Short mmCIF file of C-alpha atoms in Angstrom, two decimals:
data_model
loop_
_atom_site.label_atom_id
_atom_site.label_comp_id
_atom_site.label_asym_id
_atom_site.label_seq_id
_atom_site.Cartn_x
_atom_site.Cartn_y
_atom_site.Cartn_z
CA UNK A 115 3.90 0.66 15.60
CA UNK A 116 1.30 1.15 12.86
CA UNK A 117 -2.14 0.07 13.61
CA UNK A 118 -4.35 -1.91 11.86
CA UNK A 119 -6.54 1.07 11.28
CA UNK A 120 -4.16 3.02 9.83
CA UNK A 121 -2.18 1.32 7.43
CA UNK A 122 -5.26 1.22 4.60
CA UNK A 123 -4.84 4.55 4.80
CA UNK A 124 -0.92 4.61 4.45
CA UNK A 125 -1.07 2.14 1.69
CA UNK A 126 -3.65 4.33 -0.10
CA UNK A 127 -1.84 7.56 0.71
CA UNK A 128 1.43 5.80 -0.49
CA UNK A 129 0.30 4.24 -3.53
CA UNK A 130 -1.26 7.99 -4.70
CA UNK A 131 -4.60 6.20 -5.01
CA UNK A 132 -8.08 6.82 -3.74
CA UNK A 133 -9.27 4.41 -0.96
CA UNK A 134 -11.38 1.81 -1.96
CA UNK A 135 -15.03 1.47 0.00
CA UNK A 136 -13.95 -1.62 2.12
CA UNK A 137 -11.03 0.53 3.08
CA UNK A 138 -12.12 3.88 4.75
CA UNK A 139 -10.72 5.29 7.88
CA UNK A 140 -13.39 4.14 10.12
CA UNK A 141 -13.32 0.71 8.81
CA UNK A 142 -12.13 -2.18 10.69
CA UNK A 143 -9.22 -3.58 9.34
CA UNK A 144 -10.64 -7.13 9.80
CA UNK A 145 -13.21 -6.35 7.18
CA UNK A 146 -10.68 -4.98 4.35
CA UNK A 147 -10.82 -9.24 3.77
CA UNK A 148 -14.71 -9.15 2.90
CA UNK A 149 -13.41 -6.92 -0.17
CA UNK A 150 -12.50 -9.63 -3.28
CA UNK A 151 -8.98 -9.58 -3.71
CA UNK A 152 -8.33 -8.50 -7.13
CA UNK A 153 -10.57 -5.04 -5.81
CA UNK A 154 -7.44 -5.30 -3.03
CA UNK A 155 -4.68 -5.54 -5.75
CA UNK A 156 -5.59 -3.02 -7.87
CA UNK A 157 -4.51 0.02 -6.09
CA UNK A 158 -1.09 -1.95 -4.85
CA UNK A 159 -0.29 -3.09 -8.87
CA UNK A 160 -1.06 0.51 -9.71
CA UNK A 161 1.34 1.70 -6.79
CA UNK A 162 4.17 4.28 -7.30
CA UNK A 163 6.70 1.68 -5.34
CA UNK A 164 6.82 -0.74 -8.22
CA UNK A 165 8.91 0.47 -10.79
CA UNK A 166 7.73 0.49 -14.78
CA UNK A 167 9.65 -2.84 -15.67
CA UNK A 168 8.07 -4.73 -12.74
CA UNK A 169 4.43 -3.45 -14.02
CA UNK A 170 5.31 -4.40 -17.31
CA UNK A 171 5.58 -8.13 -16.01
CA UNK A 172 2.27 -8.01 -14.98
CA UNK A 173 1.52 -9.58 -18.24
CA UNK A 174 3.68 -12.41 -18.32
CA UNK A 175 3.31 -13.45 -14.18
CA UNK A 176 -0.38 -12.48 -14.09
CA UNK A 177 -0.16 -11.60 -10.23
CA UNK A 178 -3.86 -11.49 -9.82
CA UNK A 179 -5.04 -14.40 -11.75
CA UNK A 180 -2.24 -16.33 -9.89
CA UNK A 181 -2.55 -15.33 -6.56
CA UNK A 182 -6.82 -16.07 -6.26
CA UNK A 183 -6.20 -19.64 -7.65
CA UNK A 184 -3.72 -20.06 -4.82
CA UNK A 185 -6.21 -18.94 -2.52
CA UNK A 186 -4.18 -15.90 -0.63
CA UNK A 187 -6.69 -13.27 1.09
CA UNK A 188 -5.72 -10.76 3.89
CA UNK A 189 -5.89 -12.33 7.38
CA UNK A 190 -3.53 -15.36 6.21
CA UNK A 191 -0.09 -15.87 7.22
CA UNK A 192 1.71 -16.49 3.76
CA UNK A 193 5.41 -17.29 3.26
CA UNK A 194 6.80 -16.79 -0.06
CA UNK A 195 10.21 -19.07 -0.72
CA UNK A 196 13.07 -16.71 -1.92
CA UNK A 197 11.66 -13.75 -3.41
CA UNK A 198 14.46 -12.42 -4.56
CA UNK A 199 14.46 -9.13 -6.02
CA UNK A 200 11.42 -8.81 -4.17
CA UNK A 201 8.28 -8.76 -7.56
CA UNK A 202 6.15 -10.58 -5.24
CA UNK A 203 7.14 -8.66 -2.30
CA UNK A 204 6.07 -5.48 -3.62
CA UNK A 205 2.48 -7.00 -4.17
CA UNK A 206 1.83 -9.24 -1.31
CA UNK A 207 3.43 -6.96 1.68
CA UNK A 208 1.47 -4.69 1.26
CA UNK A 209 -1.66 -6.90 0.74
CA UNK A 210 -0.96 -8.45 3.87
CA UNK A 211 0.82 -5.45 6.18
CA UNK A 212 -2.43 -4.55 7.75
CA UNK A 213 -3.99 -7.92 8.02
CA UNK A 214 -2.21 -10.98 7.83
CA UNK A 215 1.33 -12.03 7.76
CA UNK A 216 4.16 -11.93 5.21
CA UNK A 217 7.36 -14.04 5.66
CA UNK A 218 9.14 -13.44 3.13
CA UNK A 219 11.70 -16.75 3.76
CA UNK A 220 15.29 -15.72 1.42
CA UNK A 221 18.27 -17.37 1.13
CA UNK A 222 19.69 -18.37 4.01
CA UNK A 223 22.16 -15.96 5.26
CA UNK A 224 24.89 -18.63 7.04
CA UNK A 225 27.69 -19.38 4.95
CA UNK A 226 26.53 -17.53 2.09
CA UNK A 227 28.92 -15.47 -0.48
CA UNK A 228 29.20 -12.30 -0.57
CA UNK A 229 26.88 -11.69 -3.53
CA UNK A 230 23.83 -13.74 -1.60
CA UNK A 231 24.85 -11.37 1.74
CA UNK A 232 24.76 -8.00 -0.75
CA UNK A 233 21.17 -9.05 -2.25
CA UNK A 234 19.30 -9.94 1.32
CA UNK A 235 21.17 -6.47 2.39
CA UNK A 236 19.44 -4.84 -0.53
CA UNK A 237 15.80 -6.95 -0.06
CA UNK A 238 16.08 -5.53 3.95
CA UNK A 239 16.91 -2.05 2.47
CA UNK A 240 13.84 -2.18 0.50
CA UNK A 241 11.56 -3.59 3.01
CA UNK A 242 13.03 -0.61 5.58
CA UNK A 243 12.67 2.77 2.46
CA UNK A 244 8.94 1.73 3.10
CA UNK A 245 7.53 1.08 6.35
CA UNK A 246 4.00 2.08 5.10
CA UNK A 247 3.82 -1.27 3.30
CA UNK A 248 6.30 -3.47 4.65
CA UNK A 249 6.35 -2.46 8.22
CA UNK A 250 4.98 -6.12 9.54
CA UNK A 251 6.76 -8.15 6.98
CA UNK A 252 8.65 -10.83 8.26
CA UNK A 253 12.41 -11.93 6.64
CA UNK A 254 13.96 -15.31 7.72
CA UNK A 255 16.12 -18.14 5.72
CA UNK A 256 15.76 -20.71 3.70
CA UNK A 257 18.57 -23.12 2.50
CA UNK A 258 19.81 -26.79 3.00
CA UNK A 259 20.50 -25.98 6.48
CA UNK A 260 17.57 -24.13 7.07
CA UNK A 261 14.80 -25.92 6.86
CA UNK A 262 12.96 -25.04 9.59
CA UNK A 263 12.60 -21.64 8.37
CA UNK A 264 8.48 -20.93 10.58
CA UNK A 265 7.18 -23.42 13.34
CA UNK A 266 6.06 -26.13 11.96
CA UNK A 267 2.37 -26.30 11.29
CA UNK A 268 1.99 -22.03 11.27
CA UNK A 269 1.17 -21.20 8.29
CA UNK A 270 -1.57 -21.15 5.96
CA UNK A 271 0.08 -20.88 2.18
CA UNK A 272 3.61 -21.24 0.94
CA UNK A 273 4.24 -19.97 -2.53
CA UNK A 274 7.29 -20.40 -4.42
CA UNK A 275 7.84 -18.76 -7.96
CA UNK A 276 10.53 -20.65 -10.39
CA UNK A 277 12.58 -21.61 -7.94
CA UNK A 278 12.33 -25.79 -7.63
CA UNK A 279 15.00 -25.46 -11.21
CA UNK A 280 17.64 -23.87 -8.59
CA UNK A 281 16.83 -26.46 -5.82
CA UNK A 282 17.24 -29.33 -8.24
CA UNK A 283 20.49 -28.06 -9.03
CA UNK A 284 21.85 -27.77 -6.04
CA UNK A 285 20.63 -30.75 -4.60
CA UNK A 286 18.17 -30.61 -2.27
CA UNK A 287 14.99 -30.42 -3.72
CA UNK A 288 13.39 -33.21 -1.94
CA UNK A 289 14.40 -31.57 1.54
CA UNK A 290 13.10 -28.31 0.06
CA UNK A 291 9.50 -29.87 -0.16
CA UNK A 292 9.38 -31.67 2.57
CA UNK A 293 10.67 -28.53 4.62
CA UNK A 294 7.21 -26.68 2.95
CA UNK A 295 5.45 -29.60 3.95
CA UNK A 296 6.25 -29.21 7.47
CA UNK A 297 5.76 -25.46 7.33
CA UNK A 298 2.16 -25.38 6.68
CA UNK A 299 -0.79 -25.92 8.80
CA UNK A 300 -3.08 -29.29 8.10
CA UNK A 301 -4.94 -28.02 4.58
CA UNK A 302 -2.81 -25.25 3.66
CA UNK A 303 -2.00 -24.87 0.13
CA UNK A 304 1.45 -24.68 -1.41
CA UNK A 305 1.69 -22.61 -4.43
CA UNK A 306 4.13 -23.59 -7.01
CA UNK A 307 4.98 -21.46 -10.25
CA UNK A 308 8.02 -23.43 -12.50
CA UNK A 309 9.36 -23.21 -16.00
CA UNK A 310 8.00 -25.74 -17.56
CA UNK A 311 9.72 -28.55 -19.83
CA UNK A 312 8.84 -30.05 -22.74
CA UNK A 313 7.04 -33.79 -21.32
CA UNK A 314 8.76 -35.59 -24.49
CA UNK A 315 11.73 -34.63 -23.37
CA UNK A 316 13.70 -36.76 -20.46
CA UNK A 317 14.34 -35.05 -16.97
CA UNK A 318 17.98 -33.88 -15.93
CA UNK A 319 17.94 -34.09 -12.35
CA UNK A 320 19.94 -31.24 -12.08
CA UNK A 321 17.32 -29.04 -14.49
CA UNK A 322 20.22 -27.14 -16.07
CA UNK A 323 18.12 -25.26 -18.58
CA UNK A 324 15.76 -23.87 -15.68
CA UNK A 325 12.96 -25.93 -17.60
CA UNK A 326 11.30 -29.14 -15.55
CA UNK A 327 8.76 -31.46 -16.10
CA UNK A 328 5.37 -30.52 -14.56
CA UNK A 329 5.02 -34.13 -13.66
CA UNK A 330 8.65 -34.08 -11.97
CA UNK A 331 7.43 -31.03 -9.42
CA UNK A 332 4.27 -33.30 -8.97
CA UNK A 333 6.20 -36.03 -7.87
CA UNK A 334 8.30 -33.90 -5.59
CA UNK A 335 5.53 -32.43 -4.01
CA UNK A 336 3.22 -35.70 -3.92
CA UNK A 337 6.79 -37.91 -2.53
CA UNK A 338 6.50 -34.81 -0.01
CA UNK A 339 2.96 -35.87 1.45
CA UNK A 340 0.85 -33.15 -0.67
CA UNK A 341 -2.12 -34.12 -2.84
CA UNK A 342 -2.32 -31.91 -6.26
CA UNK A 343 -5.51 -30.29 -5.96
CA UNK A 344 -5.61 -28.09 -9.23
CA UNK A 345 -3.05 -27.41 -12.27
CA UNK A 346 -3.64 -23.90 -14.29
CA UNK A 347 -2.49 -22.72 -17.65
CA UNK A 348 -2.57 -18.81 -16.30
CA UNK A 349 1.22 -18.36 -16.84
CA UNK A 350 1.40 -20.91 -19.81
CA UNK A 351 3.40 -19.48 -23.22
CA UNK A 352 2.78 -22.20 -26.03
CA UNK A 353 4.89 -19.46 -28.19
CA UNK A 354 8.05 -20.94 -25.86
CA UNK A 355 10.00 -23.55 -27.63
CA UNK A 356 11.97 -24.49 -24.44
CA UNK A 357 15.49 -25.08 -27.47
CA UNK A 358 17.11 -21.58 -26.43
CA UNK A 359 20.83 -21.81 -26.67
CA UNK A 360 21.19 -20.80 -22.76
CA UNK A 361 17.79 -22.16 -21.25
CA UNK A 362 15.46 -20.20 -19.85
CA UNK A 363 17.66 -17.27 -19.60
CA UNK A 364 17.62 -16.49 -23.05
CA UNK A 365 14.14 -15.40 -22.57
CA UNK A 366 13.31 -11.85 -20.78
CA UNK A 367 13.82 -10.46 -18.57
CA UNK A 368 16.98 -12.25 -17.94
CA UNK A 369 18.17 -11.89 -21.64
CA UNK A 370 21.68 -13.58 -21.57
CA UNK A 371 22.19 -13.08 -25.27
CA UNK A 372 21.90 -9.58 -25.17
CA UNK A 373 21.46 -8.02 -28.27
CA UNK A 374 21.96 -11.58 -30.28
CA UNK A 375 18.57 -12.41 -31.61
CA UNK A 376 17.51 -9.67 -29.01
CA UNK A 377 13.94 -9.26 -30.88
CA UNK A 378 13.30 -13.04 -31.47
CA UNK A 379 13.39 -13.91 -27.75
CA UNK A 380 11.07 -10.63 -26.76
CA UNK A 381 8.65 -11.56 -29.26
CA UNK A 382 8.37 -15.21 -27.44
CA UNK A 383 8.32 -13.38 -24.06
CA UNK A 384 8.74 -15.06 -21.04
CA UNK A 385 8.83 -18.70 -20.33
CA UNK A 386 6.40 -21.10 -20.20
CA UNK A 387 5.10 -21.86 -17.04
CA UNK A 388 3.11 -23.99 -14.84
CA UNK A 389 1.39 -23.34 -11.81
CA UNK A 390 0.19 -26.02 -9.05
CA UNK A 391 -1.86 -25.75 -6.26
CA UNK A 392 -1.28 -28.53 -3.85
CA UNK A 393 -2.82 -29.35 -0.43
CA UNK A 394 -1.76 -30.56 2.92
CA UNK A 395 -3.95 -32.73 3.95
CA UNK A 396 -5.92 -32.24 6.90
CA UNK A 397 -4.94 -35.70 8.24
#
């Protein structure tokens, strides 16, 4: 087992950066939170375990920006809702590995095709090629039947980045809140990130495009029992028309089009977004 003690100096040694002040050897572990975060995330952005097209989303997901106004410092225990690939991963493991807790809650593993089985495998084989920043992070499910994916009342943010489009088609977005709700501890913050639709424009339940309604994930998250707390316009892109002839995938990085109109949609970049910060109340 790594110790606290030691990891700063793993992550520094791994990420082929010097230590920061708030992070030398003799330092307590449980004062690498005094330091502000973004002095924290510099060195792990800058890190030689992200690879060039994951920096080079920096820009459009503003990782910094996004994660102070959701409040995440080391010494939390924060649960990010299907990471996928992992973007997120690869910034807060190793913010949190030596103090804190990362869950990172994927898709739920029972029942699941053989595609959803081949991507946790790969997550789990990413986490494992790097103990030195992932060595206390935490994997469980999350799914319909999975709800209960940490005790209930454990843990002090939830963040979820454009996924509420894939829960509203499937079904269960409601549960998926409420699920969140139950997660956190009385005033923890849920973080939300979504592609955001056009408000003109009427809601399909099912959110085919990947574009919803800002006020739609308030209501899901208000029906839910949280109060909205703060809205911010860090991952907004008013060059986004939200028309594309295959939604949100159009855009990059997902690029369905290909080479069809390939320089229109990088021009526009990636979608518009909101992101919500929402409280559980203390009562």
């Amino acid at each position: 087992m790594i110790s606290k003690k030691t990891v700063p100096l793993l992550l520094a040694a791994a990420l082929s950066l010097p230590l920061l002040p708030a992070q030398a050897a003799d330092t307590p572990a449980t004062q690498v939170a005094a330091a502000p975060v973004r002095d924290l995330l510099a060195p792990i952005l800058a890190g030689d375990h992200r690879s060039d097209t994951n920096k080079a989303r920096d820009q459009w997901r503003h990782p910094v920006e996004t994660l102070e106004f959701f409040g995440v410092e080391p010494g939390m225990s924060v649960v990010e809702i299907w990471p996928g690939g992992g973007w997120y991963t690869e910034v807060l493991g190793p913010l949190l590995n030596a103090n804190g807790r990362y869950i990172a809650a994927a898709a739920d593993p029972n029942g699941a095709s053989a595609n959803t089985l081949a991507a946790i495998q790969r997550f789990k084989d990413k986490l494992a090629a790097r103990p030195d920043l992932y060595a206390n992070t935490q994997v469980t499910g999350f799914g319909p039947k999975a709800l209960d994916f940490v005790p209930a009342g454990s843990v002090d943010r939830v963040l979820t980045f454009r996924n509420v489009h894939n829960w509203m088609g499937a079904g269960w977005a409601e549960d998926a809140f409420k699920a969140m709700f139950k997660a956190l501890k009385p005033g923890g913050v849920l973080g939300v990130v979504e592609h955001r639709a056009n408000k003109d424009q009427p809601q399909d339940p099912k959110a085919p495009t990947g574009y919803v309604r800002e006020d739609y994930v308030i209501k899901l998250a208000t029906d839910a029992g949280f109060k909205l707390v703060a809205t911010s316009e860090i991952n907004s892109n008013p060059r986004d028309t939200k028309d594309h002839p295959k939604g949100v995938w159009t855009l990059p990085p997902t690029l369905t089009l290909k080479d069809q109109d390939r320089d229109k949609y990088l021009a526009i970049g990636e979608s518009d977004r909101m992101t919500l910060r929402f409280v559980k109340p203390a009562n």
